[in-house]
Tab-separated table of C-alpha atoms in Angstrom:
chain	number	residue	atom	x	y	z
A	1	MET	CA	19.294	14.021	-21.231
A	2	ASN	CA	19.102	10.420	-19.647
A	3	THR	CA	19.981	7.412	-21.921
A	4	THR	CA	20.763	3.822	-21.758
A	5	PRO	CA	24.158	2.215	-22.972
A	6	ASP	CA	22.635	1.714	-26.590
A	7	ASN	CA	22.240	5.615	-26.922
A	8	GLU	CA	18.374	5.578	-26.085
A	9	THR	CA	16.405	7.622	-23.753
A	10	LEU	CA	14.392	6.984	-21.058
A	11	VAL	CA	10.510	7.812	-21.124
A	12	PHE	CA	7.874	7.803	-18.534
A	13	VAL	CA	4.260	6.914	-19.699
A	14	TYR	CA	1.490	7.368	-17.249
A	15	GLY	CA	-1.712	7.288	-19.842
A	16	THR	CA	-2.559	6.017	-22.714
A	17	LEU	CA	0.766	5.117	-24.178
A	18	LYS	CA	1.044	2.065	-21.054
A	19	ARG	CA	0.314	-1.387	-22.096
A	20	GLY	CA	-3.011	-2.480	-22.558
A	21	GLU	CA	-4.049	1.119	-23.136
A	22	PRO	CA	-5.868	2.827	-26.426
A	23	ASN	CA	-2.538	4.312	-27.743
A	24	TYR	CA	-0.038	1.563	-26.902
A	25	TYR	CA	0.056	0.912	-30.403
A	26	MET	CA	2.215	3.984	-30.936
A	27	MET	CA	5.114	1.984	-28.753
A	28	GLU	CA	4.832	-0.836	-30.953
A	29	LYS	CA	5.213	0.818	-33.963
A	30	CYS	CA	8.777	0.460	-35.227
A	31	ASP	CA	10.465	4.148	-35.860
A	32	GLY	CA	13.771	4.298	-36.943
A	33	GLY	CA	14.219	0.185	-37.190
A	34	GLN	CA	13.271	-0.016	-33.611
A	35	ARG	CA	9.785	-0.204	-31.092
A	36	ALA	CA	10.269	1.155	-27.780
A	37	ARG	CA	11.576	-1.064	-25.535
A	38	PHE	CA	9.681	-1.828	-22.316
A	39	VAL	CA	12.262	-1.407	-19.404
A	40	GLY	CA	9.846	-1.761	-16.044
A	41	GLU	CA	7.421	0.016	-14.032
A	42	GLY	CA	7.653	3.043	-11.508
A	43	GLU	CA	6.343	6.194	-9.968
A	44	THR	CA	7.362	9.394	-9.976
A	45	VAL	CA	9.281	10.662	-6.451
A	46	ARG	CA	7.428	13.659	-6.754
A	47	THR	CA	3.781	14.368	-6.391
A	48	PHE	CA	1.569	15.989	-9.591
A	49	PRO	CA	-1.933	16.796	-10.417
A	50	LEU	CA	-3.149	13.962	-13.150
A	51	VAL	CA	-6.485	14.518	-14.070
A	52	ILE	CA	-8.988	12.982	-16.806
A	53	GLY	CA	-10.184	15.915	-18.795
A	54	SER	CA	-12.042	17.115	-21.622
A	55	ARG	CA	-14.864	15.188	-23.530
A	56	PHE	CA	-12.252	12.927	-25.008
A	57	ASN	CA	-11.440	11.510	-21.390
A	58	VAL	CA	-7.647	12.697	-21.694
A	59	PRO	CA	-5.110	12.192	-18.953
A	60	LEU	CA	-3.624	15.586	-18.439
A	61	LEU	CA	-0.338	15.721	-16.198
A	62	ILE	CA	-0.111	19.454	-14.838
A	63	ASP	CA	3.323	20.317	-13.929
A	64	LEU	CA	3.040	21.753	-10.291
A	65	PRO	CA	5.339	19.294	-8.299
A	66	GLY	CA	4.037	19.136	-4.663
A	67	ASP	CA	0.372	18.916	-5.836
A	68	GLY	CA	-1.741	15.914	-6.259
A	69	GLN	CA	-0.122	12.472	-6.029
A	70	LYS	CA	3.070	10.214	-6.980
A	71	ILE	CA	2.075	9.100	-10.735
A	72	SER	CA	2.449	5.444	-11.729
A	73	GLY	CA	3.579	4.248	-15.087
A	74	GLU	CA	5.656	2.611	-17.486
A	75	ILE	CA	9.547	3.381	-18.515
A	76	TYR	CA	10.548	3.276	-21.948
A	77	ALA	CA	14.007	3.189	-23.761
A	78	VAL	CA	13.491	4.960	-27.139
A	79	ASN	CA	15.753	5.811	-29.880
A	80	LYS	CA	15.750	9.279	-31.349
A	81	GLU	CA	13.271	8.862	-34.228
A	82	LYS	CA	10.795	7.189	-31.602
A	83	LEU	CA	11.359	9.968	-29.476
A	84	SER	CA	10.719	12.471	-32.310
A	85	VAL	CA	7.383	10.280	-33.517
A	86	LEU	CA	6.147	10.467	-29.713
A	87	ASP	CA	7.105	14.567	-29.738
A	88	GLU	CA	4.891	14.649	-32.468
A	89	PHE	CA	1.477	12.510	-31.370
A	90	GLU	CA	2.022	14.477	-27.869
A	91	GLY	CA	2.372	17.617	-29.289
A	92	VAL	CA	5.691	19.084	-28.119
A	93	PRO	CA	6.394	21.980	-27.878
A	94	SER	CA	2.875	23.698	-28.845
A	95	TYR	CA	0.472	21.887	-26.227
A	96	TYR	CA	2.708	19.752	-24.377
A	97	VAL	CA	6.593	19.733	-22.864
A	98	ARG	CA	8.901	16.695	-22.468
A	99	ARG	CA	11.059	17.203	-19.319
A	100	GLN	CA	13.078	14.923	-17.186
A	101	GLU	CA	11.436	13.883	-13.659
A	102	GLU	CA	13.029	11.345	-11.180
A	103	ILE	CA	11.467	8.104	-11.284
A	104	LEU	CA	11.692	5.127	-8.584
A	105	MET	CA	11.565	1.976	-10.385
A	106	ARG	CA	9.983	-0.973	-8.793
A	107	PRO	CA	12.761	-3.475	-7.095
A	108	LYS	CA	11.783	-6.549	-9.494
A	109	GLU	CA	11.710	-4.401	-12.631
A	110	ARG	CA	15.268	-2.846	-12.179
A	111	ILE	CA	17.500	-2.472	-15.056
A	112	ALA	CA	20.079	-5.671	-14.585
A	113	THR	CA	23.258	-3.331	-14.130
A	114	ASP	CA	22.082	-2.023	-11.163
A	115	SER	CA	22.431	-2.774	-7.476
A	116	GLU	CA	19.187	-4.685	-5.771
A	117	GLU	CA	20.086	-3.254	-2.239
A	118	GLN	CA	19.502	0.472	-2.970
A	119	PRO	CA	16.316	2.015	-4.155
A	120	CYS	CA	16.764	2.656	-8.181
A	121	THR	CA	15.618	6.111	-9.405
A	122	TYR	CA	16.410	7.117	-13.049
A	123	PHE	CA	15.981	10.484	-14.901
A	124	CYS	CA	13.307	9.792	-17.329
A	125	ASP	CA	11.159	12.200	-20.106
A	126	MET	CA	7.544	12.836	-19.229
A	127	TYR	CA	5.148	14.944	-20.970
A	128	PHE	CA	3.370	17.636	-19.157
A	129	ILE	CA	0.528	19.774	-20.461
A	130	GLN	CA	1.563	23.595	-20.765
A	131	ASN	CA	-0.279	26.538	-19.762
A	132	HIS	CA	-2.733	24.502	-17.755
A	133	ASN	CA	-6.233	26.074	-17.349
A	134	PRO	CA	-6.388	26.406	-13.624
A	135	LYS	CA	-9.917	24.859	-13.640
A	136	LEU	CA	-8.708	21.716	-14.234
A	137	LEU	CA	-7.259	21.292	-11.002
A	138	ARG	CA	-11.171	21.212	-9.829
A	139	LEU	CA	-11.317	17.646	-11.208
A	140	PRO	CA	-10.485	14.494	-9.074
A	141	MET	CA	-6.770	13.661	-9.083
A	142	ILE	CA	-5.700	10.098	-9.886
A	143	GLY	CA	-2.385	8.290	-8.995
A	144	ARG	CA	-2.784	5.516	-11.522
A	145	TYR	CA	-4.472	5.883	-15.066
A	146	SER	CA	-6.327	3.317	-17.145
A	147	SER	CA	-8.893	4.015	-19.466
A	148	PHE	CA	-10.600	0.825	-18.343
A	149	ASP	CA	-10.855	1.628	-14.614
A	150	SER	CA	-14.225	1.970	-12.719
A	151	HIS	CA	-14.619	5.671	-12.985
A	152	GLY	CA	-16.272	4.576	-16.447
A	153	LEU	CA	-14.268	7.742	-18.086
A	154	ARG	CA	-12.989	5.776	-21.296
A	155	TYR	CA	-10.899	7.477	-23.546
A	156	ILE	CA	-12.185	8.583	-26.481
A	157	PRO	CA	-9.716	9.323	-29.594
A	158	GLY	CA	-9.980	12.863	-30.870
A	159	ASP	CA	-9.143	14.045	-34.623
A	160	SER	CA	-6.165	15.550	-33.664
A	161	VAL	CA	-4.257	16.839	-30.208
A	162	GLU	CA	-5.594	20.601	-31.174
A	163	ASP	CA	-9.039	19.593	-30.624
A	164	VAL	CA	-8.062	18.410	-26.854
A	165	TRP	CA	-5.869	21.285	-26.379
A	166	ASP	CA	-8.809	23.796	-27.611
A	167	GLU	CA	-11.327	22.321	-25.171
A	168	ILE	CA	-8.785	22.144	-22.088
A	169	HIS	CA	-8.252	25.945	-22.650
A	170	SER	CA	-11.776	27.030	-23.170
A	171	PRO	CA	-13.232	29.299	-20.373
A	172	GLU	CA	-14.902	26.411	-19.209
A	173	VAL	CA	-13.630	23.323	-18.491
A	174	HIS	CA	-15.913	20.254	-19.791
A	175	LEU	CA	-16.122	17.627	-17.409
A	176	PRO	CA	-15.413	14.063	-18.341
A	177	THR	CA	-17.712	11.961	-20.204
A	178	SER	CA	-18.740	8.652	-19.035
A	179	THR	CA	-18.796	6.183	-21.649
A	180	VAL	CA	-19.906	3.131	-18.947
A	181	PRO	CA	-22.643	3.269	-17.002
A	182	PRO	CA	-21.976	3.133	-13.382
A	183	PRO	CA	-22.447	0.438	-11.039
A	184	PRO	CA	-25.763	0.208	-9.442
A	185	TRP	CA	-24.666	0.320	-6.473
A	186	THR	CA	-22.946	3.867	-6.796
A	187	ALA	CA	-26.437	5.663	-7.476
A	188	TYR	CA	-26.702	8.728	-5.457
A	189	ASN	CA	-29.920	8.225	-3.129
A	190	PRO	CA	-30.419	11.794	-1.425
A	191	PRO	CA	-31.423	11.699	2.043
A	192	ASN	CA	-35.042	12.220	2.660
A	193	GLN	CA	-36.544	15.585	3.050
A	194	ARG	CA	-38.242	16.393	6.327
């Protein structure tokens, strides 16, 4: 386990828990007398498939190193109470698994005690879906998630993690649900039939 000097665990978030995203409130909420402490921005050293799936438009990180793209996100230091709350929120161990992955921190974001000359990497805990439906790999893979990007696939809160889990493991993968109309210049105009 990678810990900071304050016995905090470093956690890398890539989806709705980031600043400005729909579930960021989970990071701000005090658990064990402490909020999650923002450390900096970074990206995974290895590539992974990150897709937006289900009718809830959930970012799903699939544990297939070498596929997909490097994943951009944020590093937080959390105490054990906050880590337990995040595990429950993500449905660990039933739906997601939390494990360490090497993260490259952006130079201006490095922890103050680190040398500025060398690239800084940290081992941070990350959440990966368990036993993914292979059909998820047919969805577009992204490297940076935002619920508010031009893709129009805004996150839709479900009643529970079980709702999302049941859907992404059904025999049919539900395509993400666009919640924003596409800009008019993206409309498909089929070629003239001859």
